[in-house]
Coordinates of C-alpha atoms in Angstrom, one line a residue:
X1 CA 76.1 211.7 208.8
X2 CA 73.4 214.2 208.7
X3 CA 74.3 217.6 208.1
X4 CA 74.1 220.2 210.7
X5 CA 74.0 223.9 209.8
X6 CA 75.2 226.1 212.8
X7 CA 74.9 229.9 213.2
X8 CA 78.3 231.3 213.7
X9 CA 77.5 232.2 217.2
X10 CA 76.2 228.4 217.7
X11 CA 79.4 227.2 216.0
X12 CA 81.7 229.5 218.3
X13 CA 79.8 228.1 221.5
X14 CA 80.6 224.5 220.5
X15 CA 84.3 225.1 219.6
X16 CA 84.8 226.6 223.0
X17 CA 83.4 223.6 224.7
X18 CA 85.5 221.1 222.3
X19 CA 87.1 219.2 225.2
X20 CA 83.9 218.7 226.9
X21 CA 82.2 217.4 223.6
X22 CA 85.0 214.9 223.2
X23 CA 84.5 214.0 226.8
X24 CA 80.9 213.2 226.3
X25 CA 81.3 211.4 223.1
X26 CA 84.2 209.2 224.5
X27 CA 81.9 208.3 227.5
X28 CA 79.1 207.3 225.3
X29 CA 81.5 205.2 223.0
X30 CA 83.6 203.5 225.8
X31 CA 80.3 202.5 227.9
X32 CA 78.7 200.9 224.8
X33 CA 76.0 203.6 224.4
X34 CA 76.8 204.4 220.9
X35 CA 76.8 200.7 220.2
X36 CA 73.2 200.5 221.2
X37 CA 71.9 203.5 219.6
X38 CA 73.6 202.2 216.3
X39 CA 71.1 199.5 216.7
X40 CA 68.3 201.8 217.5
X41 CA 65.8 203.3 217.7
X42 CA 65.9 202.6 221.4
X43 CA 63.9 203.9 224.2
X44 CA 65.7 206.2 226.9
X45 CA 64.3 204.0 229.8
X46 CA 65.8 200.8 228.4
X47 CA 69.0 202.5 227.9
X48 CA 69.0 203.7 231.3
X49 CA 68.0 200.2 232.7
X50 CA 70.6 198.2 230.4
X51 CA 73.5 200.4 231.6
X52 CA 72.1 201.1 235.2
X53 CA 72.1 205.3 234.5
X54 CA 69.9 207.7 235.9
X55 CA 67.4 208.5 233.1
X56 CA 67.5 212.3 233.5
X57 CA 71.1 212.4 233.5
X58 CA 71.3 210.1 230.7
X59 CA 68.7 212.1 228.8
X60 CA 71.3 215.2 229.2
X61 CA 74.3 213.1 227.7
X62 CA 72.2 212.3 224.8
X63 CA 71.1 216.0 224.5
X64 CA 75.2 216.7 224.0
X65 CA 75.4 213.9 221.3
X66 CA 72.3 215.2 219.7
X67 CA 73.6 218.8 219.3
X68 CA 76.8 217.6 217.6
X69 CA 74.9 215.6 215.1
X70 CA 75.7 212.1 216.3
X71 CA 72.1 210.9 217.1
X72 CA 68.4 211.8 216.4
X73 CA 65.4 211.9 218.8
X74 CA 61.8 211.3 218.9
X75 CA 60.5 213.2 222.0
X76 CA 57.7 211.8 224.2
X77 CA 55.6 212.9 226.9
X78 CA 57.2 210.5 228.9
X79 CA 60.9 210.8 229.7
X80 CA 61.6 207.1 229.4
X81 CA 59.7 206.8 226.3
X82 CA 62.0 209.0 224.3
X83 CA 63.5 207.3 221.4
X84 CA 67.2 207.6 220.0
X85 CA 69.1 206.3 217.5
X86 CA 72.8 207.0 216.2
X87 CA 72.7 208.6 212.6
X88 CA 74.3 206.6 209.8
X89 CA 78.1 206.0 210.3
X90 CA 78.3 207.8 213.6
X91 CA 79.7 205.0 215.7
X92 CA 82.2 204.1 212.9
X93 CA 83.3 207.8 213.0
X94 CA 83.9 207.9 216.8
X95 CA 85.6 204.7 216.7
X96 CA 87.8 206.0 213.8
X97 CA 88.8 209.0 215.7
X98 CA 88.9 207.8 219.3
X99 CA 90.0 204.3 218.5
X100 CA 93.6 203.1 218.9
X101 CA 94.5 203.7 215.1
X102 CA 93.3 207.1 215.3
X103 CA 95.1 209.5 212.7
X104 CA 93.6 212.7 214.9
X105 CA 95.8 211.1 218.0
X106 CA 98.7 210.2 216.1
X107 CA 98.9 213.9 214.7
X108 CA 98.5 215.3 218.2
X109 CA 102.1 214.1 219.0
X110 CA 103.1 216.5 216.5
X111 CA 104.8 219.4 218.5
X112 CA 101.9 221.7 218.1
X113 CA 102.2 223.2 221.6
X114 CA 105.2 225.1 220.3
X115 CA 102.3 227.4 218.5
X116 CA 99.5 227.4 221.0
X117 CA 98.7 230.4 222.3
X118 CA 101.5 232.3 220.6
X119 CA 100.0 232.5 217.0
X120 CA 100.5 236.4 216.8
X121 CA 104.1 235.8 217.3
X122 CA 104.0 233.0 214.8
X123 CA 102.3 235.1 212.0
X124 CA 104.7 237.8 212.4
X125 CA 107.5 235.5 211.8
X126 CA 108.9 235.9 215.3
X127 CA 108.4 232.0 216.3
X128 CA 108.5 228.8 214.2
X129 CA 108.3 225.2 214.9
X130 CA 111.8 224.1 215.5
X131 CA 113.6 222.5 212.6
X132 CA 114.8 219.6 215.2
X133 CA 111.2 218.9 215.9
X134 CA 109.6 219.0 212.4
X135 CA 111.3 220.3 209.2
X136 CA 110.2 219.7 205.2
X137 CA 111.8 218.2 203.6
X138 CA 112.1 215.8 206.5
X139 CA 115.8 216.1 208.0
X140 CA 116.6 213.3 210.2
X141 CA 116.0 209.6 209.9
X142 CA 113.6 209.7 213.2
X143 CA 111.3 212.6 211.4
X144 CA 111.3 210.5 208.4
X145 CA 110.2 207.1 210.0
X146 CA 107.6 209.2 212.3
X147 CA 106.0 211.1 209.4
X148 CA 105.9 207.9 207.2
X149 CA 104.5 205.9 210.0
X150 CA 101.7 208.8 210.2
X151 CA 101.1 208.6 206.3
X152 CA 100.7 204.8 206.3
X153 CA 98.4 205.0 209.0
X154 CA 96.1 206.7 206.7
X155 CA 96.4 204.5 203.5
X156 CA 93.3 202.5 204.0
X157 CA 90.5 204.8 202.3
X158 CA 93.0 205.6 199.5
X159 CA 93.6 201.9 198.9
X160 CA 89.7 201.4 199.1
X161 CA 89.3 203.8 196.3
X162 CA 92.0 202.3 194.0
X163 CA 90.2 198.7 195.1
X164 CA 87.0 200.3 193.7
X165 CA 88.6 200.9 190.4
X166 CA 90.3 197.9 189.0
X167 CA 89.8 199.0 185.5
X168 CA 92.9 201.3 186.1
X169 CA 95.2 198.2 185.6
X170 CA 95.6 195.9 182.9
X171 CA 98.3 192.8 182.8
X172 CA 101.9 193.5 182.9
X173 CA 101.6 197.5 183.8
X174 CA 104.4 199.3 185.6
X175 CA 103.5 201.9 188.1
X176 CA 105.9 204.5 189.6
X177 CA 104.5 205.9 193.0
X178 CA 105.8 209.3 193.0
X179 CA 106.8 210.2 196.6
X180 CA 105.2 207.0 197.7
X181 CA 106.5 207.0 201.2
X182 CA 107.3 203.7 202.8
X183 CA 105.6 201.7 200.1
X184 CA 102.5 200.8 202.1
X185 CA 100.2 201.9 199.4
X186 CA 102.2 200.5 196.6
X187 CA 102.1 197.2 198.5
X188 CA 98.1 197.2 198.7
X189 CA 98.2 197.8 194.8
X190 CA 100.3 194.8 194.2
X191 CA 98.2 192.5 196.6
X192 CA 95.0 193.4 194.8
X193 CA 96.9 193.2 191.2
X194 CA 98.7 190.4 191.0
X195 CA 100.5 191.2 187.6
X196 CA 101.2 194.8 188.4
X197 CA 104.8 195.7 189.1
X198 CA 105.1 199.0 191.3
X199 CA 108.2 201.3 192.0
X200 CA 108.4 203.9 194.8
X201 CA 110.3 206.9 193.7
X202 CA 111.3 209.1 197.1
X203 CA 114.6 210.6 198.7
X204 CA 117.5 207.9 199.2
X205 CA 116.8 207.9 202.8
X206 CA 113.5 206.2 202.4
X207 CA 114.8 202.9 200.7
X208 CA 115.3 201.2 204.2
X209 CA 111.6 201.7 204.8
X210 CA 110.5 200.6 201.4
X211 CA 112.7 197.3 201.9
X212 CA 110.9 196.8 205.3
X213 CA 107.6 197.0 203.8
X214 CA 108.5 194.7 200.8
X215 CA 109.9 192.2 203.3
X216 CA 106.7 192.4 205.4
X217 CA 104.1 192.4 202.3
X218 CA 105.6 189.4 200.6
X219 CA 105.7 191.5 197.3
X220 CA 109.2 190.0 196.5
X221 CA 110.9 192.0 193.4
X222 CA 107.2 193.5 192.2
X223 CA 107.8 196.2 194.7
X224 CA 111.2 198.2 194.1
X225 CA 112.5 201.6 194.9
X226 CA 114.2 204.5 193.0
X227 CA 116.2 207.1 195.0
X228 CA 116.0 210.7 193.8
X229 CA 114.7 214.2 194.2
X230 CA 111.6 214.7 192.2
X231 CA 112.1 218.5 192.4
X232 CA 115.6 218.7 191.1
X233 CA 115.7 215.9 188.8
X234 CA 113.6 214.5 185.8
X235 CA 111.0 211.7 186.8
X236 CA 112.1 208.3 185.9
X237 CA 110.8 206.7 182.6
X238 CA 109.7 203.2 181.7
X239 CA 106.3 203.5 183.6
X240 CA 103.0 203.1 181.9
X241 CA 101.1 205.1 185.1
X242 CA 102.7 207.5 187.5
X243 CA 100.9 208.4 190.5
X244 CA 101.2 211.4 193.1
X245 CA 99.1 210.5 196.4
X246 CA 99.2 213.1 198.9
X247 CA 102.2 214.7 197.5
X248 CA 101.2 217.9 195.2
X249 CA 99.2 219.7 197.9
X250 CA 102.6 219.9 199.7
X251 CA 103.9 222.4 197.1
X252 CA 102.8 225.7 195.6
X253 CA 101.2 225.8 192.4
X254 CA 104.2 226.1 190.3
X255 CA 106.1 223.4 191.6
X256 CA 102.9 221.1 191.4
X257 CA 102.5 222.2 187.8
X258 CA 106.3 221.6 187.3
X259 CA 105.8 217.9 188.6
X260 CA 102.8 217.1 186.2
X261 CA 104.7 218.6 183.5
X262 CA 107.5 216.1 184.4
X263 CA 105.2 213.3 184.5
X264 CA 103.9 214.3 181.0
X265 CA 107.6 214.6 179.8
X266 CA 108.4 211.1 180.9
X267 CA 105.0 209.1 180.4
X268 CA 104.9 207.1 177.0
X269 CA 102.0 208.0 174.7
X270 CA 98.8 206.6 176.1
X271 CA 100.1 206.7 179.8
X272 CA 98.4 208.0 182.5
X273 CA 98.7 210.2 185.6
X274 CA 96.9 209.6 188.8
X275 CA 96.2 212.5 191.5
X276 CA 94.9 211.3 194.9
X277 CA 94.8 213.5 197.7
X278 CA 92.4 215.9 200.0
X279 CA 90.8 217.8 197.3
X280 CA 89.5 221.1 198.8
X281 CA 86.1 221.1 200.3
X282 CA 84.5 221.9 203.5
X283 CA 84.8 218.1 204.5
X284 CA 88.7 217.8 203.7
X285 CA 89.1 221.3 205.2
X286 CA 87.8 219.9 208.6
X287 CA 89.8 216.7 208.4
X288 CA 92.7 218.8 207.5
X289 CA 92.3 221.3 210.3
X290 CA 95.3 219.9 212.3
X291 CA 97.7 220.4 209.5
X292 CA 96.6 223.6 208.5
X293 CA 97.2 224.9 212.3
X294 CA 100.6 223.1 212.6
X295 CA 102.1 224.2 209.4
X296 CA 101.2 227.9 210.1
X297 CA 104.9 227.5 211.9
X298 CA 106.5 225.4 209.2
X299 CA 107.2 227.9 206.1
X300 CA 108.8 225.0 204.0
X301 CA 105.9 223.2 203.6
X302 CA 102.5 224.7 202.0
X303 CA 99.8 222.1 202.5
X304 CA 97.7 223.8 200.0
X305 CA 94.5 222.0 199.3
X306 CA 93.4 222.4 195.7
X307 CA 90.0 222.1 194.1
X308 CA 89.6 219.2 191.4
X309 CA 88.9 222.1 189.1
X310 CA 92.4 223.5 189.5
X311 CA 94.0 220.1 188.5
X312 CA 91.9 220.0 185.6
X313 CA 93.0 223.4 184.4
X314 CA 96.7 222.3 185.1
X315 CA 96.6 218.9 183.2
X316 CA 94.8 220.7 180.3
X317 CA 97.7 223.4 180.0
X318 CA 100.3 220.7 180.1
X319 CA 98.6 218.7 177.4
X320 CA 96.9 215.7 179.2
X321 CA 93.4 214.9 177.8
X322 CA 90.4 212.5 179.0
X323 CA 90.5 214.1 182.4
X324 CA 88.0 212.2 184.8
X325 CA 87.5 212.2 188.6
X326 CA 87.1 208.4 189.9
X327 CA 84.7 208.6 193.2
X328 CA 85.4 207.0 196.4
X329 CA 86.7 207.9 200.0
X330 CA 89.4 209.5 198.3
X331 CA 88.6 210.6 194.7
X332 CA 91.2 209.9 192.0
X333 CA 91.9 212.4 189.0
X334 CA 93.0 210.4 186.0
X335 CA 94.6 211.8 182.7
X336 CA 96.1 210.4 179.6
X337 CA 99.0 211.4 177.5
X338 CA 97.8 211.5 174.2
X339 CA 99.2 209.6 171.4
X340 CA 101.6 210.8 169.1
X341 CA 100.4 213.2 166.3
X342 CA 97.2 214.0 168.0
X343 CA 98.6 217.2 169.8
X344 CA 97.8 218.6 172.8
X345 CA 94.1 218.7 173.9
X346 CA 92.1 220.6 176.5
X347 CA 91.0 218.6 179.6
X348 CA 87.4 217.2 179.8
X349 CA 85.3 219.6 181.8

């Protein structure tokens, strides 16, 4: 999608009218206008005739979409000859956010209205999200099931990144997916890599969810579960790779570093650690806006997005080497525990 640079004043105006913007985008998507624009360029007159719309009114709707950066326009002296086309990726992005599997709409089910209009009280510590509505770590079977369903819904882009880097896996490898939710990601990896074996390491309450994923995915005994508390206990040994997928940013830096140190301690020489999450940049901050807002009222969960450079620093301090970043929809930071006798080395910059 093309980049748009708004002045602070223009951005504030757009944010204030955000509900109207979604109404305009939803209308264009549900009526099929975005589909037509995706195949563009297309003349305004042709769009008007195709959908039975008043040309001058359609022109104004398209102004709304242009202001949002979803379409481009080639003007003409004749209104009906003005041409439009959707920018690359716009139609798919709208479908992703407004469609039935939307992460944004799933997140909207969380009790954020507890905070709305009351942020001064929340910031002063006088109001919080009630523990029976959301607590961290999750405190009830209902909360666990709802949260893990939400996390599983966002696995697609992460699984795609892993799929792009088949070189991560070799025959007979064993993976421990630390904090691996209901096993959805592990099941995807097992389908793509027939000789891989994977265990999900998580709180014992997650066992039934992983059992269900195993049954639904036909992974048989290649998908296992190990119950435990990764903050209070050493990480299990016997694995070639340990992965932290959307886990470390839930904890402040000392806890995140301690988890990586535990990974170093339990991995064999030559073993690797994988970190995959929303690394801090403008794009990821925008996509994570909901959690940043909602978790203002939940002190037990930090959700601190970090730059890749911060993880490079932590990994190097601990002793990992050969740190690299694998590209994809969700980047993966990979680091290796050096062979015995080589000593700790600094991370690759």
